[in-house]
PDB file of C-alpha atoms in Angstrom:
ATOM      1  CA  MET A   1     125.849  93.645  64.516  1.00 89.00           C
ATOM      2  CA  THR A   2     126.327  90.491  62.461  1.00 87.00           C
ATOM      3  CA  ALA A   3     129.635  88.669  62.606  1.00 83.00           C
ATOM      4  CA  ASP A   4     130.656  89.917  59.151  1.00 84.00           C
ATOM      5  CA  GLY A   5     129.672  93.503  59.980  1.00 86.00           C
ATOM      6  CA  ARG A   6     127.271  93.773  57.035  1.00 87.00           C
ATOM      7  CA  MET A   7     124.197  94.542  59.164  1.00 89.00           C
ATOM      8  CA  SER A   8     123.576  96.210  62.498  1.00 91.00           C
ATOM      9  CA  ALA A   9     120.536  96.983  64.638  1.00 93.00           C
ATOM     10  CA  VAL A  10     120.451 100.293  66.497  1.00 95.00           C
ATOM     11  CA  SER A  11     117.920 101.440  69.070  1.00 95.00           C
ATOM     12  CA  PHE A  12     117.117 104.919  70.317  1.00 94.00           C
ATOM     13  CA  GLY A  13     114.197 105.569  72.620  1.00 95.00           C
ATOM     14  CA  ASN A  14     111.481 103.077  71.692  1.00 96.00           C
ATOM     15  CA  GLN A  15     112.596 102.686  68.051  1.00 96.00           C
ATOM     16  CA  ILE A  16     114.825 100.135  66.313  1.00 96.00           C
ATOM     17  CA  GLN A  17     116.414 100.628  62.912  1.00 94.00           C
ATOM     18  CA  LEU A  18     118.529  98.342  60.746  1.00 92.00           C
ATOM     19  CA  PHE A  19     121.655  99.560  58.960  1.00 92.00           C
ATOM     20  CA  GLY A  20     123.805  98.059  56.224  1.00 88.00           C
ATOM     21  CA  SER A  21     127.539  98.545  55.861  1.00 84.00           C
ATOM     22  CA  LYS A  22     127.232 100.387  52.532  1.00 79.00           C
ATOM     23  CA  SER A  23     125.030 103.303  53.589  1.00 77.00           C
ATOM     24  CA  ALA A  24     124.693 105.781  56.427  1.00 82.00           C
ATOM     25  CA  GLU A  25     120.902 105.721  56.014  1.00 86.00           C
ATOM     26  CA  PRO A  26     118.761 102.970  57.640  1.00 89.00           C
ATOM     27  CA  ILE A  27     117.638 100.138  55.388  1.00 85.00           C
ATOM     28  CA  GLY A  28     114.581  99.371  57.515  1.00 86.00           C
ATOM     29  CA  SER A  29     112.755  99.867  60.800  1.00 91.00           C
ATOM     30  CA  LEU A  30     111.257  97.326  63.171  1.00 93.00           C
ATOM     31  CA  GLU A  31     107.669  98.429  63.715  1.00 92.00           C
ATOM     32  CA  ILE A  32     104.330  97.001  64.822  1.00 90.00           C
ATOM     33  CA  ASN A  33     101.409  97.218  62.383  1.00 84.00           C
ATOM     34  CA  SER A  34      98.020  97.050  64.057  1.00 78.00           C
ATOM     35  CA  GLU A  35      94.606  98.215  62.820  1.00 73.00           C
ATOM     36  CA  ASP A  36      96.077 100.317  59.995  1.00 74.00           C
ATOM     37  CA  GLN A  37      98.424 102.007  62.471  1.00 84.00           C
ATOM     38  CA  THR A  38     102.190 101.775  62.732  1.00 86.00           C
ATOM     39  CA  LYS A  39     103.728 101.811  66.187  1.00 90.00           C
ATOM     40  CA  PRO A  40     107.389 101.852  67.306  1.00 93.00           C
ATOM     41  CA  ALA A  41     109.058  98.599  68.275  1.00 94.00           C
ATOM     42  CA  HIS A  42     108.401  99.096  72.012  1.00 95.00           C
ATOM     43  CA  ASP A  43     106.054 101.162  74.153  1.00 92.00           C
ATOM     44  CA  ASP A  44     108.938 101.959  76.482  1.00 94.00           C
ATOM     45  CA  PHE A  45     112.681 102.366  76.033  1.00 95.00           C
ATOM     46  CA  VAL A  46     114.657  99.625  74.298  1.00 96.00           C
ATOM     47  CA  GLN A  47     117.142  98.355  76.874  1.00 95.00           C
ATOM     48  CA  ASP A  48     119.166  95.863  74.820  1.00 95.00           C
ATOM     49  CA  LEU A  49     119.461  94.225  71.411  1.00 95.00           C
ATOM     50  CA  ALA A  50     120.826  90.982  69.976  1.00 94.00           C
ATOM     51  CA  LEU A  51     121.245  90.150  66.293  1.00 91.00           C
ATOM     52  CA  SER A  52     121.693  86.631  64.898  1.00 89.00           C
ATOM     53  CA  PRO A  53     124.880  85.908  62.864  1.00 85.00           C
ATOM     54  CA  ASN A  54     122.944  85.820  59.568  1.00 82.00           C
ATOM     55  CA  GLY A  55     120.942  88.947  60.357  1.00 84.00           C
ATOM     56  CA  ARG A  56     117.548  87.244  60.054  1.00 87.00           C
ATOM     57  CA  LEU A  57     116.588  87.391  63.751  1.00 93.00           C
ATOM     58  CA  VAL A  58     116.605  90.361  66.139  1.00 95.00           C
ATOM     59  CA  VAL A  59     115.860  90.105  69.846  1.00 96.00           C
ATOM     60  CA  SER A  60     114.958  93.322  71.667  1.00 97.00           C
ATOM     61  CA  ALA A  61     114.417  93.889  75.377  1.00 97.00           C
ATOM     62  CA  GLY A  62     112.246  96.578  76.936  1.00 94.00           C
ATOM     63  CA  PHE A  63     110.928  96.992  80.478  1.00 91.00           C
ATOM     64  CA  ARG A  64     109.881  93.502  81.598  1.00 92.00           C
ATOM     65  CA  ASN A  65     109.368  92.319  78.021  1.00 94.00           C
ATOM     66  CA  VAL A  66     111.396  90.674  75.254  1.00 96.00           C
ATOM     67  CA  LYS A  67     110.455  90.639  71.581  1.00 96.00           C
ATOM     68  CA  PHE A  68     111.670  88.405  68.760  1.00 96.00           C
ATOM     69  CA  TRP A  69     111.746  89.854  65.233  1.00 94.00           C
ATOM     70  CA  LYS A  70     112.168  87.345  62.420  1.00 92.00           C
ATOM     71  CA  MET A  71     112.753  88.286  58.788  1.00 86.00           C
ATOM     72  CA  ALA A  72     110.030  86.784  56.627  1.00 81.00           C
ATOM     73  CA  PRO A  73     111.273  84.436  53.884  1.00 79.00           C
ATOM     74  CA  LEU A  74     110.992  85.523  50.263  1.00 72.00           C
ATOM     75  CA  GLU A  75     107.859  84.195  48.601  1.00 79.00           C
ATOM     76  CA  PRO A  76     106.690  84.240  44.958  1.00 85.00           C
ATOM     77  CA  THR A  77     103.893  86.643  44.129  1.00 87.00           C
ATOM     78  CA  THR A  78     101.279  86.941  41.383  1.00 91.00           C
ATOM     79  CA  ILE A  79     101.441  89.110  38.249  1.00 92.00           C
ATOM     80  CA  PRO A  80      99.351  89.001  35.046  1.00 93.00           C
ATOM     81  CA  PRO A  81     100.612  86.747  32.219  1.00 91.00           C
ATOM     82  CA  ILE A  82     103.216  88.404  29.977  1.00 90.00           C
ATOM     83  CA  ASP A  83     103.822  87.386  26.369  1.00 81.00           C
ATOM     84  CA  ASP A  84     107.525  86.555  26.102  1.00 76.00           C
ATOM     85  CA  GLU A  85     107.611  87.405  22.393  1.00 75.00           C
ATOM     86  CA  GLY A  86     105.269  90.376  22.388  1.00 79.00           C
ATOM     87  CA  HIS A  87     106.738  92.785  24.905  1.00 86.00           C
ATOM     88  CA  LEU A  88     109.442  95.411  24.448  1.00 87.00           C
ATOM     89  CA  ALA A  89     110.085  96.592  28.006  1.00 91.00           C
ATOM     90  CA  ILE A  90     109.169  95.811  31.616  1.00 94.00           C
ATOM     91  CA  ALA A  91     109.556  98.163  34.574  1.00 94.00           C
ATOM     92  CA  MET A  92     108.567  98.422  38.235  1.00 92.00           C
ATOM     93  CA  ASN A  93     108.064 101.525  40.325  1.00 90.00           C
ATOM     94  CA  ALA A  94     110.601 102.335  43.051  1.00 82.00           C
ATOM     95  CA  SER A  95     108.593 100.739  45.881  1.00 79.00           C
ATOM     96  CA  GLY A  96     107.866  97.543  43.916  1.00 84.00           C
ATOM     97  CA  THR A  97     104.082  97.821  44.211  1.00 89.00           C
ATOM     98  CA  HIS A  98     103.291  98.149  40.487  1.00 93.00           C
ATOM     99  CA  LEU A  99     104.518  96.612  37.240  1.00 95.00           C
ATOM    100  CA  ALA A 100     104.377  98.056  33.706  1.00 96.00           C
ATOM    101  CA  VAL A 101     104.749  96.225  30.386  1.00 96.00           C
ATOM    102  CA  LEU A 102     105.052  97.783  26.909  1.00 93.00           C
ATOM    103  CA  SER A 103     103.996  95.627  23.952  1.00 90.00           C
ATOM    104  CA  ARG A 104     105.197  95.807  20.359  1.00 85.00           C
ATOM    105  CA  ARG A 105     101.788  97.183  19.398  1.00 84.00           C
ATOM    106  CA  GLY A 106     102.329 100.256  21.564  1.00 86.00           C
ATOM    107  CA  GLU A 107     100.083  99.046  24.366  1.00 91.00           C
ATOM    108  CA  LEU A 108     101.106  99.967  27.912  1.00 94.00           C
ATOM    109  CA  SER A 109      99.690  97.744  30.664  1.00 95.00           C
ATOM    110  CA  VAL A 110     100.037  98.440  34.398  1.00 96.00           C
ATOM    111  CA  ALA A 111      99.182  96.053  37.236  1.00 96.00           C
ATOM    112  CA  ARG A 112      99.477  96.013  40.994  1.00 93.00           C
ATOM    113  CA  VAL A 113     101.954  93.332  42.060  1.00 92.00           C
ATOM    114  CA  GLY A 114     100.074  90.499  43.739  1.00 90.00           C
ATOM    115  CA  THR A 115      97.129  90.534  41.328  1.00 92.00           C
ATOM    116  CA  ASN A 116      96.598  88.570  38.118  1.00 92.00           C
ATOM    117  CA  ARG A 117      94.878  91.271  36.050  1.00 94.00           C
ATOM    118  CA  TRP A 118      95.909  94.606  34.584  1.00 95.00           C
ATOM    119  CA  GLN A 119      94.805  97.653  36.529  1.00 95.00           C
ATOM    120  CA  TRP A 120      94.828  99.969  33.508  1.00 95.00           C
ATOM    121  CA  MET A 121      95.929  99.949  29.872  1.00 95.00           C
ATOM    122  CA  LYS A 122      96.658 102.634  27.295  1.00 93.00           C
ATOM    123  CA  SER A 123      97.510 102.380  23.585  1.00 90.00           C
ATOM    124  CA  PHE A 124      99.401 104.893  21.489  1.00 84.00           C
ATOM    125  CA  ASP A 125     101.017 105.076  18.068  1.00 81.00           C
ATOM    126  CA  VAL A 126     104.632 103.937  17.837  1.00 79.00           C
ATOM    127  CA  PRO A 127     107.067 104.071  14.882  1.00 78.00           C
ATOM    128  CA  ASP A 128     107.099 101.020  12.637  1.00 76.00           C
ATOM    129  CA  ALA A 129     110.711 100.344  13.653  1.00 71.00           C
ATOM    130  CA  ILE A 130     109.648  99.684  17.267  1.00 73.00           C
ATOM    131  CA  GLY A 131     107.379  96.829  16.274  1.00 65.00           C
ATOM    132  CA  GLY A 132     109.920  95.338  13.876  1.00 68.00           C
ATOM    133  CA  SER A 133     112.439  92.541  14.333  1.00 70.00           C
ATOM    134  CA  ASN A 134     115.242  94.921  15.352  1.00 75.00           C
ATOM    135  CA  PRO A 135     113.637  97.608  17.542  1.00 73.00           C
ATOM    136  CA  PRO A 136     115.653 100.532  18.977  1.00 81.00           C
ATOM    137  CA  ASP A 137     116.517 100.710  22.667  1.00 87.00           C
ATOM    138  CA  ILE A 138     113.312 101.210  24.637  1.00 91.00           C
ATOM    139  CA  HIS A 139     113.314 102.770  28.111  1.00 94.00           C
ATOM    140  CA  LEU A 140     110.315 102.521  30.430  1.00 95.00           C
ATOM    141  CA  ALA A 141     109.801 104.117  33.859  1.00 95.00           C
ATOM    142  CA  LEU A 142     106.743 103.794  36.111  1.00 95.00           C
ATOM    143  CA  GLY A 143     105.640 106.454  38.594  1.00 91.00           C
ATOM    144  CA  ALA A 144     105.476 105.914  42.356  1.00 85.00           C
ATOM    145  CA  ALA A 145     101.715 105.282  42.544  1.00 88.00           C
ATOM    146  CA  GLY A 146     101.574 103.352  39.271  1.00 91.00           C
ATOM    147  CA  HIS A 147      99.373 106.035  37.693  1.00 93.00           C
ATOM    148  CA  GLN A 148     101.777 107.266  35.024  1.00 93.00           C
ATOM    149  CA  ALA A 149     104.645 105.996  32.923  1.00 95.00           C
ATOM    150  CA  ALA A 150     107.309 107.409  30.637  1.00 95.00           C
ATOM    151  CA  VAL A 151     108.359 105.575  27.478  1.00 94.00           C
ATOM    152  CA  ALA A 152     111.445 106.717  25.539  1.00 94.00           C
ATOM    153  CA  TRP A 153     113.218 105.734  22.346  1.00 92.00           C
ATOM    154  CA  GLY A 154     115.814 107.864  20.579  1.00 91.00           C
ATOM    155  CA  LYS A 155     115.084 111.453  21.585  1.00 93.00           C
ATOM    156  CA  THR A 156     111.320 110.937  21.974  1.00 93.00           C
ATOM    157  CA  ILE A 157     109.572 110.602  25.335  1.00 94.00           C
ATOM    158  CA  ARG A 158     105.912 109.662  25.685  1.00 93.00           C
ATOM    159  CA  MET A 159     104.142 110.454  28.961  1.00 93.00           C
ATOM    160  CA  VAL A 160     101.232 108.071  29.535  1.00 93.00           C
ATOM    161  CA  ARG A 161      98.816 108.748  32.396  1.00 91.00           C
ATOM    162  CA  ILE A 162      95.957 106.743  33.831  1.00 92.00           C
ATOM    163  CA  ASP A 163      93.672 109.804  33.641  1.00 88.00           C
ATOM    164  CA  GLY A 164      94.990 111.143  30.328  1.00 78.00           C
ATOM    165  CA  LYS A 165      93.140 110.636  27.067  1.00 79.00           C
ATOM    166  CA  ASP A 166      96.195 110.978  24.832  1.00 85.00           C
ATOM    167  CA  PRO A 167      99.864 110.591  25.764  1.00 89.00           C
ATOM    168  CA  GLU A 168     102.026 113.700  25.906  1.00 91.00           C
ATOM    169  CA  THR A 169     105.151 113.815  23.730  1.00 92.00           C
ATOM    170  CA  ILE A 170     108.341 115.710  24.519  1.00 93.00           C
ATOM    171  CA  GLN A 171     111.688 115.798  22.750  1.00 94.00           C
ATOM    172  CA  SER A 172     114.960 115.299  24.598  1.00 93.00           C
ATOM    173  CA  PRO A 173     118.102 117.205  23.526  1.00 91.00           C
ATOM    174  CA  GLY A 174     119.983 113.887  23.312  1.00 90.00           C
ATOM    175  CA  THR A 175     119.408 110.172  22.793  1.00 92.00           C
ATOM    176  CA  ILE A 176     117.790 108.828  25.968  1.00 94.00           C
ATOM    177  CA  SER A 177     119.771 106.252  27.951  1.00 93.00           C
ATOM    178  CA  ALA A 178     117.845 106.182  31.264  1.00 94.00           C
ATOM    179  CA  LEU A 179     114.615 107.392  32.909  1.00 93.00           C
ATOM    180  CA  LEU A 180     113.636 107.995  36.541  1.00 93.00           C
ATOM    181  CA  TRP A 181     110.488 109.436  38.115  1.00 91.00           C
ATOM    182  CA  ARG A 182     111.345 111.811  40.965  1.00 83.00           C
ATOM    183  CA  ASP A 183     107.741 112.465  42.004  1.00 77.00           C
ATOM    184  CA  LYS A 184     104.289 112.784  40.435  1.00 75.00           C
ATOM    185  CA  GLU A 185     105.179 115.726  38.195  1.00 79.00           C
ATOM    186  CA  GLN A 186     108.960 115.395  37.782  1.00 89.00           C
ATOM    187  CA  LEU A 187     110.947 113.086  35.525  1.00 93.00           C
ATOM    188  CA  ALA A 188     114.728 112.786  35.249  1.00 94.00           C
ATOM    189  CA  THR A 189     116.336 111.617  31.998  1.00 94.00           C
ATOM    190  CA  ALA A 190     119.926 110.859  31.052  1.00 94.00           C
ATOM    191  CA  ASP A 191     121.405 110.667  27.576  1.00 91.00           C
ATOM    192  CA  ALA A 192     124.353 109.290  25.667  1.00 88.00           C
ATOM    193  CA  ALA A 193     126.096 112.692  25.744  1.00 89.00           C
ATOM    194  CA  GLY A 194     126.454 112.591  29.555  1.00 91.00           C
ATOM    195  CA  ARG A 195     123.635 115.042  30.199  1.00 92.00           C
ATOM    196  CA  VAL A 196     120.938 114.815  32.895  1.00 93.00           C
ATOM    197  CA  VAL A 197     117.677 116.666  32.328  1.00 94.00           C
ATOM    198  CA  PHE A 198     114.985 117.271  34.950  1.00 93.00           C
ATOM    199  CA  TRP A 199     111.503 117.651  33.494  1.00 94.00           C
ATOM    200  CA  ARG A 200     108.757 119.342  35.508  1.00 93.00           C
ATOM    201  CA  ARG A 201     105.110 119.451  34.447  1.00 88.00           C
ATOM    202  CA  GLN A 202     103.530 122.864  34.899  1.00 87.00           C
ATOM    203  CA  ASP A 203     100.219 124.019  33.392  1.00 83.00           C
ATOM    204  CA  ARG A 204     100.142 120.990  31.061  1.00 80.00           C
ATOM    205  CA  GLU A 205     103.611 121.798  29.759  1.00 88.00           C
ATOM    206  CA  TRP A 206     106.879 120.011  30.494  1.00 91.00           C
ATOM    207  CA  LEU A 207     109.675 122.410  31.454  1.00 93.00           C
ATOM    208  CA  LYS A 208     113.280 121.207  31.472  1.00 92.00           C
ATOM    209  CA  THR A 209     116.432 121.981  33.422  1.00 92.00           C
ATOM    210  CA  GLU A 210     119.663 120.612  31.966  1.00 89.00           C
ATOM    211  CA  HIS A 211     122.745 119.542  33.926  1.00 85.00           C
ATOM    212  CA  ASP A 212     126.000 118.805  32.120  1.00 75.00           C
ATOM    213  CA  GLY A 213     129.245 117.582  33.577  1.00 71.00           C
ATOM    214  CA  PHE A 214     129.623 113.929  32.640  1.00 82.00           C
ATOM    215  CA  ASP A 215     132.159 113.178  29.929  1.00 84.00           C
ATOM    216  CA  GLN A 216     130.640 109.840  28.962  1.00 87.00           C
ATOM    217  CA  ALA A 217     127.278 108.233  28.337  1.00 87.00           C
ATOM    218  CA  ILE A 218     125.092 107.711  31.415  1.00 89.00           C
ATOM    219  CA  MET A 219     123.927 104.114  31.667  1.00 89.00           C
ATOM    220  CA  GLY A 220     121.417 104.431  34.493  1.00 88.00           C
ATOM    221  CA  LEU A 221     119.620 106.718  36.947  1.00 88.00           C
ATOM    222  CA  TYR A 222     118.775 105.436  40.418  1.00 84.00           C
ATOM    223  CA  ALA A 223     117.334 106.869  43.629  1.00 76.00           C
ATOM    224  CA  ALA A 224     116.976 105.533  47.153  1.00 66.00           C
ATOM    225  CA  THR A 225     113.436 104.866  48.359  1.00 56.00           C
ATOM    226  CA  GLN A 226     112.153 106.360  51.578  1.00 50.00           C
TER     227      GLN A 226
END
């Protein structure tokens, strides 16, 4: 592990996983990507490991072989131009592969991170107050594959899909404070009354399951990625 104990590398069999001090789940795996295939760190058993003090270099030893694993430096990537004055909300999906932007005109634009053009765009009617100088709180959540988004203001939620002609509208029992996609057909919402609602799409209808128990407004919903 690192000198400060914030990161450790653990091997079992031919696999190597990285752990942080704040979670019992691994934060990453050392793997070999070749010809669209992912292979474990070694073909044989991992015999020993060494981790640099800053956690950016791992050395692993197998049978008659040693491998050096170096963390790649952060690099800027490409996204389409965004109008600083014309957008209301920006969101990314959980894996960071797609970006969504909502404009004051009610136009939702989605792009794959690393490209300079929008992958798909949808427009829908929004209340006049949203496009005004003092818009209400807008919440935007983007699905895992970047194919659908949820936009919420007040108690109204708009579901916008890449393959949908018109957005679907549902009404929340409380004022929305946070959104989170659980999977392709499930959305979680939180409201100012401390309530969490799970929405599930079935036969073109959104069914809800409410969970109470918080005595204050919920400020955010978060989930760990795989």
